[in-house]
Short mmCIF file of C-alpha atoms (C1' of nucleotides) in Angstrom, two decimals:
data_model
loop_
_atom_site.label_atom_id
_atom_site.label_comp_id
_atom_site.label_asym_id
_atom_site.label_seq_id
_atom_site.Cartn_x
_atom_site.Cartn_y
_atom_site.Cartn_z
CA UNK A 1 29.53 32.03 -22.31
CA UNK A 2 28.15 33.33 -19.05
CA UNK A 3 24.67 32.18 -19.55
CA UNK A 4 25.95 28.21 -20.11
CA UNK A 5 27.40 27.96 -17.01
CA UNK A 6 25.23 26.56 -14.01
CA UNK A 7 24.61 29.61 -11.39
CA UNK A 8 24.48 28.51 -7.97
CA UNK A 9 25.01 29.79 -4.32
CA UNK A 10 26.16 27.90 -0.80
CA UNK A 11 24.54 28.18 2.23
CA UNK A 12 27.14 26.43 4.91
CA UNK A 13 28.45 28.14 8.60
CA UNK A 14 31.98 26.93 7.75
CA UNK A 15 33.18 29.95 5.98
CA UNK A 16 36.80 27.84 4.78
CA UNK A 17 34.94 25.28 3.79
CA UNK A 18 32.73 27.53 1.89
CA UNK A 19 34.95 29.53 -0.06
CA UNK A 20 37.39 27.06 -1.02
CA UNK A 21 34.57 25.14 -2.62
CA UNK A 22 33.29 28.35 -4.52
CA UNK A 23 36.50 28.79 -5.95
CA UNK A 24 37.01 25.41 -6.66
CA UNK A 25 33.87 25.01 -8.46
CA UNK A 26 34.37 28.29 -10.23
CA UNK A 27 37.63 26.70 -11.56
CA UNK A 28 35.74 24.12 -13.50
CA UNK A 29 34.26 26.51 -15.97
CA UNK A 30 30.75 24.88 -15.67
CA UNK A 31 29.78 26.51 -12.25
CA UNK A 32 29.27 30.49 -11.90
CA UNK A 33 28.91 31.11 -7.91
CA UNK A 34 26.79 34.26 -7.22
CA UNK A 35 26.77 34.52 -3.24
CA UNK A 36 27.50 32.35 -0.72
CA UNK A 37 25.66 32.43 2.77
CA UNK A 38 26.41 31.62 6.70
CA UNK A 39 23.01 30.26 6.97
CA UNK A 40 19.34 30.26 6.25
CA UNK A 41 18.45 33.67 7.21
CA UNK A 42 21.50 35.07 6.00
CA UNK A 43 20.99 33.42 2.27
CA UNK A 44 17.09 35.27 2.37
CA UNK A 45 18.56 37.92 3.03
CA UNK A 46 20.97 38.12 0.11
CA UNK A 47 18.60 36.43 -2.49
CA UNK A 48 16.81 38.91 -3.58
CA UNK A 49 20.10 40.88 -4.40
CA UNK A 50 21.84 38.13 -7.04
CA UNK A 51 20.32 36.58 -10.06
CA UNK A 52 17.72 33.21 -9.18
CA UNK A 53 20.51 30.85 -8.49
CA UNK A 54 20.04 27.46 -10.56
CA UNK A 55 21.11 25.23 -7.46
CA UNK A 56 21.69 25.86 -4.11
CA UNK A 57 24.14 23.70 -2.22
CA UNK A 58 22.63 23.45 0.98
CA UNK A 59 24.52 22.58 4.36
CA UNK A 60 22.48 20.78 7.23
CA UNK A 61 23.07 21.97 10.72
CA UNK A 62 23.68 25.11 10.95
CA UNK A 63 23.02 27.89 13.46
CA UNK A 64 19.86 30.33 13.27
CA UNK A 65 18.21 28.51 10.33
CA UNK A 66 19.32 24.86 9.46
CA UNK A 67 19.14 23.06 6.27
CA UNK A 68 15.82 21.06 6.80
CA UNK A 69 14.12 24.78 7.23
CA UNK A 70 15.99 26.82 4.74
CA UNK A 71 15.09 24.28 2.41
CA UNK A 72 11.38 24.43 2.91
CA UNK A 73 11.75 27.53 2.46
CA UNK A 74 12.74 28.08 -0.79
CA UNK A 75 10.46 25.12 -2.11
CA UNK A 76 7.73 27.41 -0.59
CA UNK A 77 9.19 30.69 -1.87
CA UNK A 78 11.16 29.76 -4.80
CA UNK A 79 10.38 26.03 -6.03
CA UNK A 80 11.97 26.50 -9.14
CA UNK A 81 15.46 26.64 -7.55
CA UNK A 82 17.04 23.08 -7.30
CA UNK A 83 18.32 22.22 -3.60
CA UNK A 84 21.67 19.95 -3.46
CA UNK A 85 22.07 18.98 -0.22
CA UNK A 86 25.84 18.92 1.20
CA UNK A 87 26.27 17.13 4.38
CA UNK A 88 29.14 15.42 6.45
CA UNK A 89 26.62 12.54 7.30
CA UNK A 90 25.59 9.37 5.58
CA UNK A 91 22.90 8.34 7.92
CA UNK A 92 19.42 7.35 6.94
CA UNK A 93 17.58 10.10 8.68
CA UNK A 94 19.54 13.51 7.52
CA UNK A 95 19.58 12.10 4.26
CA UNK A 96 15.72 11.32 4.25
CA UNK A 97 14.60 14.96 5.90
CA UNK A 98 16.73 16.80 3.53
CA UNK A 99 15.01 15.00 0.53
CA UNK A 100 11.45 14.97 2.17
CA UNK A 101 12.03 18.52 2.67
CA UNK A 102 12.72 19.28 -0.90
CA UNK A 103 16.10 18.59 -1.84
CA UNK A 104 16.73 16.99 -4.88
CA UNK A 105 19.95 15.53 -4.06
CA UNK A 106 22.12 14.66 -1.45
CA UNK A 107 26.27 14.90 -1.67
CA UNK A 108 28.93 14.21 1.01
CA UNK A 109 31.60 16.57 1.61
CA UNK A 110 34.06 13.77 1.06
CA UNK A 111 32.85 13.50 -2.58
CA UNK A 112 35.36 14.28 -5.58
CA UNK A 113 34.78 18.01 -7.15
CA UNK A 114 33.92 16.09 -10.37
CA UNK A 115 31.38 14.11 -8.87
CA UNK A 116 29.90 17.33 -7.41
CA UNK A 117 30.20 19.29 -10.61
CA UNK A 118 28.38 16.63 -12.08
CA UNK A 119 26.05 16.40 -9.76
CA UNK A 120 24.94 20.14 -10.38
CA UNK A 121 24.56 20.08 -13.48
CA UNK A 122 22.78 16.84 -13.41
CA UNK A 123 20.32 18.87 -10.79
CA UNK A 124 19.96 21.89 -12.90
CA UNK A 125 19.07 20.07 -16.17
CA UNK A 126 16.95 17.17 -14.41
CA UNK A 127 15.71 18.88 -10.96
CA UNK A 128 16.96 15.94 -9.34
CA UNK A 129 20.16 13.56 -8.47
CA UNK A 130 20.05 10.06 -7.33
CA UNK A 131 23.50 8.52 -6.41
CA UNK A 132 24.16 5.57 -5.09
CA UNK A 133 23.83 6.68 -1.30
CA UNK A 134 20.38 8.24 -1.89
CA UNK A 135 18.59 5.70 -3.36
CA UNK A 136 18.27 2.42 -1.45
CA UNK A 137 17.60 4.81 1.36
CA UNK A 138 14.89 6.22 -0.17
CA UNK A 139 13.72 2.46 -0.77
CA UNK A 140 14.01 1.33 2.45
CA UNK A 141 12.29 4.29 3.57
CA UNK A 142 9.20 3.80 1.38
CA UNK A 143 9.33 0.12 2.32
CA UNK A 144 9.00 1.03 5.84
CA UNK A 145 5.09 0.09 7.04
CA UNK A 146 5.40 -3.46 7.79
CA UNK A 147 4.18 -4.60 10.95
CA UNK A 148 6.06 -5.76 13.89
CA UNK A 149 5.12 -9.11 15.08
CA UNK A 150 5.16 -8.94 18.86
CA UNK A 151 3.15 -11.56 20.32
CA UNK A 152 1.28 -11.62 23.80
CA UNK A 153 -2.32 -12.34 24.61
CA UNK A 154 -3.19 -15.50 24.51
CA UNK A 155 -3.06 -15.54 20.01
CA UNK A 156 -1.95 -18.12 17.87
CA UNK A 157 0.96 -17.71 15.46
CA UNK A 158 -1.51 -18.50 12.99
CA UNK A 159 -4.28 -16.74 14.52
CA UNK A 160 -1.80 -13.56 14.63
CA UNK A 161 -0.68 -13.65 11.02
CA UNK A 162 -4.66 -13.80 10.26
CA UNK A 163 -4.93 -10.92 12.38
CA UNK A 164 -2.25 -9.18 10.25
CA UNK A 165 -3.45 -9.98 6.78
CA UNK A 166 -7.08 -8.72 7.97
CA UNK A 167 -5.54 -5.23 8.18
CA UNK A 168 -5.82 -4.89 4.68
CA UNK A 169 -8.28 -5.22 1.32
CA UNK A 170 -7.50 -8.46 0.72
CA UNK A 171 -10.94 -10.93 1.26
CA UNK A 172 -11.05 -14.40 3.27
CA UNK A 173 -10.35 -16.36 0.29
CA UNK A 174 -6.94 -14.23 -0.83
CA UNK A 175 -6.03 -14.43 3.20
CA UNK A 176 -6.65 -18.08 2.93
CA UNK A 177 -4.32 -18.33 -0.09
CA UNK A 178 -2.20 -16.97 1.79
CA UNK A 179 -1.91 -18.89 4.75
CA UNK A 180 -2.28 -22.01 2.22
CA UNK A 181 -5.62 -22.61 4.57
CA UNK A 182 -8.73 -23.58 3.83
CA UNK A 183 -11.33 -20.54 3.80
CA UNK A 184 -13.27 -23.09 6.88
CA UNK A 185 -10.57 -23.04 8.60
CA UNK A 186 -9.72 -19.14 8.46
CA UNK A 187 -13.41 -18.71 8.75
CA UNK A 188 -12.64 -20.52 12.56
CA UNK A 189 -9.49 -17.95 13.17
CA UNK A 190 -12.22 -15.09 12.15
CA UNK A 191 -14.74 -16.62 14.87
CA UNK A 192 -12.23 -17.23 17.73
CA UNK A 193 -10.65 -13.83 17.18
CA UNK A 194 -14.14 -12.15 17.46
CA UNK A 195 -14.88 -14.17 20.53
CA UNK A 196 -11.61 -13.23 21.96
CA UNK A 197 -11.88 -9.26 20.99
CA UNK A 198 -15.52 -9.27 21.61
CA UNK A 199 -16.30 -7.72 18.41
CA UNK A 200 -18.86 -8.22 15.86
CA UNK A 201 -17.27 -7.29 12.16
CA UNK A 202 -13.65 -7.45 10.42
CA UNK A 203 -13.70 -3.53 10.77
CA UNK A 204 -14.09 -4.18 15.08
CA UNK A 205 -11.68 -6.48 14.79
CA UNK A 206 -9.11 -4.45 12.76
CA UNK A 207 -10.01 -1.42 15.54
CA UNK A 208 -9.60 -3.55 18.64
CA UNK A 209 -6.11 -5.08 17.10
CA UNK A 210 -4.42 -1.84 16.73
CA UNK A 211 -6.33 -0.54 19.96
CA UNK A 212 -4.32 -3.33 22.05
CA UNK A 213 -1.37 -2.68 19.99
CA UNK A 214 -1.43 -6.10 18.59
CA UNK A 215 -0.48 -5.18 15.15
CA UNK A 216 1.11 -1.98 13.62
CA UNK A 217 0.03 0.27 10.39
CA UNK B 1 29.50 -23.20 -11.58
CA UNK B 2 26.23 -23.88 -11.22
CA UNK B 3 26.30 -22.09 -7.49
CA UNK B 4 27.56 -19.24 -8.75
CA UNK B 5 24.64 -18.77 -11.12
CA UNK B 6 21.38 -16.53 -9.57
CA UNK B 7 18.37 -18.60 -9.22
CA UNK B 8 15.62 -17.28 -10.36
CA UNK B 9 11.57 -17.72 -10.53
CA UNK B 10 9.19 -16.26 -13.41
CA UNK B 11 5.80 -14.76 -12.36
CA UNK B 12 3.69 -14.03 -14.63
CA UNK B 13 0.41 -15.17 -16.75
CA UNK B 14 2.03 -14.65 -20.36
CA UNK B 15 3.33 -18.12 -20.91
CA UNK B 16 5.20 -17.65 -24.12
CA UNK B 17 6.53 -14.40 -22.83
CA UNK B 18 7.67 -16.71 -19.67
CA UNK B 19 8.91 -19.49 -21.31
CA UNK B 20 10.97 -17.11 -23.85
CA UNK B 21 12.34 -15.31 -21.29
CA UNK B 22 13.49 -18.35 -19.40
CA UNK B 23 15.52 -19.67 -22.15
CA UNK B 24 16.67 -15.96 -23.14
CA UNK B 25 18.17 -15.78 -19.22
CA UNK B 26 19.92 -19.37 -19.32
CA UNK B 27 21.59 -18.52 -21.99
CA UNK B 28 23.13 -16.52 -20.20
CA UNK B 29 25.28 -18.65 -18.25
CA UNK B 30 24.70 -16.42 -15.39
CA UNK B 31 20.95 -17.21 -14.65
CA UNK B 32 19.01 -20.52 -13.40
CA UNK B 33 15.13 -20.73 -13.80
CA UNK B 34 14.20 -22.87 -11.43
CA UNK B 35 10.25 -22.22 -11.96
CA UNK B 36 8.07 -19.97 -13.70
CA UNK B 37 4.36 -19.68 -12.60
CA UNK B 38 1.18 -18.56 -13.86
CA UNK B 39 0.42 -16.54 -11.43
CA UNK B 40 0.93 -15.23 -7.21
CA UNK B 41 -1.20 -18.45 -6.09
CA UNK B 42 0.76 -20.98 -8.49
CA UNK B 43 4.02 -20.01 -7.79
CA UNK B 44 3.04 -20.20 -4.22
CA UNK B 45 1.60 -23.72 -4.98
CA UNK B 46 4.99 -24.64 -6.66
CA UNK B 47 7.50 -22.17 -4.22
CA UNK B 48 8.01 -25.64 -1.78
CA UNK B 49 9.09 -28.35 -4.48
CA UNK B 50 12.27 -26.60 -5.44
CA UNK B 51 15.43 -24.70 -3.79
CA UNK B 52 14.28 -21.18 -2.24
CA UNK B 53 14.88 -18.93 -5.37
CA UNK B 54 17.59 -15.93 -5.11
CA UNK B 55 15.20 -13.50 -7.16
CA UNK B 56 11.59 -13.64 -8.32
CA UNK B 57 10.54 -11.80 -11.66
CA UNK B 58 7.35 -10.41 -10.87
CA UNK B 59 4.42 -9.54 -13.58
CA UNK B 60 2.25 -6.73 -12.04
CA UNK B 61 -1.25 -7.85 -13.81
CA UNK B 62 -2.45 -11.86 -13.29
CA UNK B 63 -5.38 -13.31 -12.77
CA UNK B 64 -6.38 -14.79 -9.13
CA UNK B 65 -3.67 -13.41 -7.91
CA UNK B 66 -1.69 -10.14 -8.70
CA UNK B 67 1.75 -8.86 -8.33
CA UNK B 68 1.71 -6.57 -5.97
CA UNK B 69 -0.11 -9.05 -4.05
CA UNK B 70 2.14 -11.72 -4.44
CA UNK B 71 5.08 -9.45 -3.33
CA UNK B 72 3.80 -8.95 0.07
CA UNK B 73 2.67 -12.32 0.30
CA UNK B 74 6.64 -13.19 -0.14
CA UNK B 75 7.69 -10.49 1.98
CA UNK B 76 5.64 -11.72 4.42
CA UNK B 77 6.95 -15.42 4.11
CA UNK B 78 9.85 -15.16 2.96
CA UNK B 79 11.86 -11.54 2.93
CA UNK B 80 14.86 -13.30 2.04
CA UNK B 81 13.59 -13.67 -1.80
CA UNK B 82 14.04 -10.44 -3.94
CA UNK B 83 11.76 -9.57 -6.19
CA UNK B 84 11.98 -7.68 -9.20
CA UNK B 85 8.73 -6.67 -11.25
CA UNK B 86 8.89 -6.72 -14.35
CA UNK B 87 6.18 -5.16 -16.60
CA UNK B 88 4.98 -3.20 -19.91
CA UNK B 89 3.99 -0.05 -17.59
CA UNK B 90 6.08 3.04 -16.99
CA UNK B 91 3.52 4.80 -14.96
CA UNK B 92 4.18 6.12 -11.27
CA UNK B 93 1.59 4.16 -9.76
CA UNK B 94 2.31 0.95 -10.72
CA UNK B 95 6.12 1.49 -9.90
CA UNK B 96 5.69 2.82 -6.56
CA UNK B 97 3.10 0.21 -5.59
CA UNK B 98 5.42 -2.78 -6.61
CA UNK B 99 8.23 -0.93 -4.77
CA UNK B 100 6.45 -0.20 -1.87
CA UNK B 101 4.94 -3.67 -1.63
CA UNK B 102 8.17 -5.00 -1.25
CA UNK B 103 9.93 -5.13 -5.04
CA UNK B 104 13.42 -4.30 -5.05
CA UNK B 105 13.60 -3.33 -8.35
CA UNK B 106 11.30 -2.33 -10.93
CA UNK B 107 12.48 -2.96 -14.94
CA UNK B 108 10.42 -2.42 -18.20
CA UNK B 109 9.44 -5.35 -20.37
CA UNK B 110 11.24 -3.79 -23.24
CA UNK B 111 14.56 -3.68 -21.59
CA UNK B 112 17.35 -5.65 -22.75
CA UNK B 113 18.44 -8.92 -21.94
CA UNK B 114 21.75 -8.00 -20.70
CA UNK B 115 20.01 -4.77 -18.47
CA UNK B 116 17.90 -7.66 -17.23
CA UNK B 117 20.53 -9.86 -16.37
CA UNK B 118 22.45 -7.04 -14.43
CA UNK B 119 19.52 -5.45 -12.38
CA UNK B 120 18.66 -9.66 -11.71
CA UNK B 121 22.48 -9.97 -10.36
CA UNK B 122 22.48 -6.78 -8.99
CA UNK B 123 19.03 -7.31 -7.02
CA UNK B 124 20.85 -10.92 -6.09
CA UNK B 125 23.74 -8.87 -4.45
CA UNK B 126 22.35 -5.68 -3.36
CA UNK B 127 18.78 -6.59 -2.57
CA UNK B 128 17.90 -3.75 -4.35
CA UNK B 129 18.43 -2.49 -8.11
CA UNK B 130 17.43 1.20 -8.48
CA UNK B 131 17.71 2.52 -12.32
CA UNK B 132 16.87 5.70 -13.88
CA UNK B 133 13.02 4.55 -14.47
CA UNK B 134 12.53 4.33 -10.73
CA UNK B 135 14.91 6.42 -9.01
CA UNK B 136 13.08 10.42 -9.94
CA UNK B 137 9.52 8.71 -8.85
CA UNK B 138 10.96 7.54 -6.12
CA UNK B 139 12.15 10.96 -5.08
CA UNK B 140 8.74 12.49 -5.98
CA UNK B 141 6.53 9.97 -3.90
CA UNK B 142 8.86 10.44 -0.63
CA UNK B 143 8.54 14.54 -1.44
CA UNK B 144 4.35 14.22 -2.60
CA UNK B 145 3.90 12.30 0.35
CA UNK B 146 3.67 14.79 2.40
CA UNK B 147 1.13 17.05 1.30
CA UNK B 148 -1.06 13.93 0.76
CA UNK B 149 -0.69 13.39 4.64
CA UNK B 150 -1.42 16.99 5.70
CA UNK B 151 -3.82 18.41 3.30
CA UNK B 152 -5.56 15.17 2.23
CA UNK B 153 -8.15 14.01 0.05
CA UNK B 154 -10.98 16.65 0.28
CA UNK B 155 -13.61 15.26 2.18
CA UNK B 156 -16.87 16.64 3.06
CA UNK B 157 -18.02 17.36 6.95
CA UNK B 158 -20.87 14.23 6.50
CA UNK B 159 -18.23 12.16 4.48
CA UNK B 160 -15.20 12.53 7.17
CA UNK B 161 -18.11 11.91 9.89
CA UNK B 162 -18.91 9.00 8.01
CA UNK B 163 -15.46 7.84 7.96
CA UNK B 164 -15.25 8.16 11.56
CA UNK B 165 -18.29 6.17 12.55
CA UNK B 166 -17.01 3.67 9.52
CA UNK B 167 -14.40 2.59 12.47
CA UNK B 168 -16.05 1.03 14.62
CA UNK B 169 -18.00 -2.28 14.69
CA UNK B 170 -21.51 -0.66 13.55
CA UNK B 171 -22.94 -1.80 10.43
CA UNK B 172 -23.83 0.98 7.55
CA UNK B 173 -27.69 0.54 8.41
CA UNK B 174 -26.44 1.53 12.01
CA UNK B 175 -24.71 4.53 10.99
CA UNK B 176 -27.40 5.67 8.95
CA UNK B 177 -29.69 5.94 11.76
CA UNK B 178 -27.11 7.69 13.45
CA UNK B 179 -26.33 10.45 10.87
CA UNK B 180 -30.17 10.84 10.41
CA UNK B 181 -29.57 9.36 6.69
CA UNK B 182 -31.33 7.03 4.20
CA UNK B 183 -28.74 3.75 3.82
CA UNK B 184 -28.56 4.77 0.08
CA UNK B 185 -26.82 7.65 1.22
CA UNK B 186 -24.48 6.45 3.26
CA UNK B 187 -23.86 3.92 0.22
CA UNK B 188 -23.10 6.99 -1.72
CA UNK B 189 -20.41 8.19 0.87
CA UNK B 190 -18.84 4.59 0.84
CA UNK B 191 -18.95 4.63 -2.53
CA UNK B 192 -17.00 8.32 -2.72
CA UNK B 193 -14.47 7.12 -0.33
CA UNK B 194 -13.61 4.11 -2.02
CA UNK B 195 -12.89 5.63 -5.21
CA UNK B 196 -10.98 8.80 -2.94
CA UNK B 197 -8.67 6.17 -1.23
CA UNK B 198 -8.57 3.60 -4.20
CA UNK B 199 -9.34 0.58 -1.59
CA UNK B 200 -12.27 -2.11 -2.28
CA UNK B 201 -13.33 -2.92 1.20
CA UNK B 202 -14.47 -1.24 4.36
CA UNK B 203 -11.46 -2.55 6.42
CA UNK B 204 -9.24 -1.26 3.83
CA UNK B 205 -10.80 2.32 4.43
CA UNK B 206 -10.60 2.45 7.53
CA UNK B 207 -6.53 1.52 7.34
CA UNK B 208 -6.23 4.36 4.94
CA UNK B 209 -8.02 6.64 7.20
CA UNK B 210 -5.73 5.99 9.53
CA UNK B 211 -2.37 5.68 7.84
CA UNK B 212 -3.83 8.94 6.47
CA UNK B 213 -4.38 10.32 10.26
CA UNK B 214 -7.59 11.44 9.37
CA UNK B 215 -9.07 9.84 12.03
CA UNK B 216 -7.56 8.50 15.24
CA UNK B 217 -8.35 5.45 17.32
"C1'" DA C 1 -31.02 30.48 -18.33
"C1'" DT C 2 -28.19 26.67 -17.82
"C1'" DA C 3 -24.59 23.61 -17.29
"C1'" DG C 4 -21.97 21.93 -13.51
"C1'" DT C 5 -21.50 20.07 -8.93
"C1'" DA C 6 -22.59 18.50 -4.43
"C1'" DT C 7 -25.96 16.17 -1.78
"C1'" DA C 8 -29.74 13.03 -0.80
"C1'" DG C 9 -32.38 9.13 -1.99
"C1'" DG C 10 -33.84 4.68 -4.66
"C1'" DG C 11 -33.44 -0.37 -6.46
"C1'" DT C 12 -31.20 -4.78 -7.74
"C1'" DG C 13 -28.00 -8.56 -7.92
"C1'" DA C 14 -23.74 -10.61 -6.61
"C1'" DA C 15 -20.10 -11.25 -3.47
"C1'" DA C 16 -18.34 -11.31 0.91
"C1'" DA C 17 -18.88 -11.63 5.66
"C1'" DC C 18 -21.03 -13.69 9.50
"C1'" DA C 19 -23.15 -17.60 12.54
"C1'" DG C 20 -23.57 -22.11 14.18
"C1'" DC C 21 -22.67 -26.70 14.08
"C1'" DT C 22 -20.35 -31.22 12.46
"C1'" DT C 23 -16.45 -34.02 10.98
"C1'" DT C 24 -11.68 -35.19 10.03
"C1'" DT C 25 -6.85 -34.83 10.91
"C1'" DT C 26 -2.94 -33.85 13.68
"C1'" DT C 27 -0.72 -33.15 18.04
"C1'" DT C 28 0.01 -33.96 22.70
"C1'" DA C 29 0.12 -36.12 26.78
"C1'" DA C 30 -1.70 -39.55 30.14
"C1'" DT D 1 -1.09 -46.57 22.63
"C1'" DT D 2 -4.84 -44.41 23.32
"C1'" DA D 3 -7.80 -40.55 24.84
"C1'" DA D 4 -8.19 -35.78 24.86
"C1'" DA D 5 -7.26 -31.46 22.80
"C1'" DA D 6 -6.25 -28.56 19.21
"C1'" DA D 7 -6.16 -27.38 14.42
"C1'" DA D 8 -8.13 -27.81 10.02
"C1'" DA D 9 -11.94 -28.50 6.99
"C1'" DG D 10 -16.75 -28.99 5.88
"C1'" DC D 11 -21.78 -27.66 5.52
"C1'" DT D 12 -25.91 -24.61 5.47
"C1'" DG D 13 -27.90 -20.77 6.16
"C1'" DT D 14 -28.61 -15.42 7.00
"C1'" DT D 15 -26.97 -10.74 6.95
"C1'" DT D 16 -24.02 -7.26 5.37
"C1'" DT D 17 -21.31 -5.30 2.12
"C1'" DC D 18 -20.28 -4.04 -2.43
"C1'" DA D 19 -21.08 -2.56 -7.34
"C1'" DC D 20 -23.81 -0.35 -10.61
"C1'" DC D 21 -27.75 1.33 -12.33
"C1'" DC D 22 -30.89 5.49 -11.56
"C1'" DT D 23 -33.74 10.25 -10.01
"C1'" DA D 24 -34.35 14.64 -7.62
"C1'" DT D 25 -33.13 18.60 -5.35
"C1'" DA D 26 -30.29 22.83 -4.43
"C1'" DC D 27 -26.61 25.69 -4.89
"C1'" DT D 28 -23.04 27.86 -7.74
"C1'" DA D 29 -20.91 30.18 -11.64
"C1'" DT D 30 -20.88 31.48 -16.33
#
DNA sequence: ATAGTATAGGGTGAAAACAGCTTTTTTTAA
DNA sequence: TTAAAAAAAGCTGTTTTCACCCTATACTAT
């Protein structure tokens, strides 16, 4: 039946690669392919004269309107249509804007029909498809706020990793803990520091730190 | 072998739960507990007297110390340890908080002991272990993220130039005089903001503010 | 009219931060 | 090996911050 099958379209400049993969998919049975699209501005264009796709496999760099935008988009315009992003490239950053800019999945070009089918109709049903690629990226990228310990001025390790642990909610005591310090003894790091920075509170010190570059948020 | 089994740590104040669990895992054949602790600061307390452990199974609510705590404490002192929390909630905010405090995994207390000892061996090899719990909310922080940093937390004109002078070294009675404003006030603004940004402590504010880039230094 | 909401102000007690100074331990170098 | 220096820990206060209770306007929207 018509209305079981997954309805989706394919923005991509590569018009080969783009119809072989339309009929491809439309040889599984499970896929219905309305339009496909050279880019962006050409798939606005032709939206509004197809059915509301399902899922819309989405290329990356293309010419006159890429993925990141095209994307954005239709989250803005049409959020209930799913974006699978298709893309050559299995770097960190692609992957990362495509998803931050709405897609809900991300699929090489090298992948196995079957692994894409699935991964449309695991969109369509769920809104979203994690694979193995996508999701220690997205780990690492949510991970990614530590700060860099660069060390001038005349600070301690010690004094340093104080300096560090300030930049947060935590109190003396827990920093102490920390450290595996004595509160005295942090309460002498705390002095020094505000002799050093010429400050008069934690919140002068936390300022002055990230003023001088000293630690990173 | 025994060096072919994962060492592992328990963390966590339930100590039935713990000591269960222990002797469900070594069972196993695959799993050594090395420790368990009662909490962040006794498992640091105990962390030197045995071998560093592979993977640390992390509780998310302890007294003195928490998890999520306790997991940047590690990542702080030793990255090389994976932790994976381990708790009763299936909420979004307690997942992405472990995660982004440094967890590399994030598995329900009512999983099964052989999903447990596969995300353990997985974290072990992969340094991460991403299931279908964690992987949508993953995807939804990275994409919710955004709007939180552009159209933030609705603050009023007096709050925001609260939050302003709030980075600095003045004290509240100092800023008070400054907006023209009765201390209790400016209490209520603190008060308003702390709740907003879900922090405890003026220094942790005024990192929120800025990780936030509601105000710049 | 009135319930809701935002803003301004009030008071108290506890916890944390701050200040200054002394003592002990560890490290380093003369 | 011993004296000086640095790091760590201790002690005793005061001030600031924090948490939680409350009242009173004034401006909305139903």
């Amino acid at each position: 039946m018509q209305t079981d099958k997954v309805n989706i379209a394919i923005v991509d400049d590569h018009t080969l690669f783009r119809q072989g993969l339309a009929h491809l998919l439309t040889e599984s049975n499970e896929i219905n392919v309305l339009f496909d699209a050279d880019n962006g501005a050409d798939m606005i264009k032709k939206l509004p004269a197809y059915p509301l796709p399902d899922v819309i496999l989405m290329d990356i760099t293309m010419p006159i309107m890429n993925g990141y935008e095209t994307t954005k988009w239709l989250k803005a315009n049409h959020p209930e249509i799913n974006v699978l992003a298709l893309s050559m490239f299995e770097e960190d950053k692609p992957i990362i804007g495509m998803l931050k800019s709405g897609a809900g999945g991300y699929m090489l070009k090298q992948s196995k029909a079957a692994d894409l089918v699935s991964a449309i109709k695991g969109i369509s049903a769920q809104s979203f498809y994690i694979n193995e690629l996508v999701s220690g990226k997205l780990l690492r990228n949510i991970q990614n706020n530590q700060p860099v310990k660069n060390a001038p001025i005349g600070l301690s390790p010690n004094e340093l990793k104080f300096l560090e642990l300030c930049c947060s909610d935590f109190t003396y005591k827990q920093i102490a803990d920390m450290m595996n310090l004595s509160p005295h003894t942090i309460d002498n790091y705390r002095e020094a520091l505000f002799q050093k920075f010429e400050v008069k509170s934690r919140t002068g010190l936390v300022i002055s730190a990230l003023k001088n570059e000293l630690i990173k948020i």
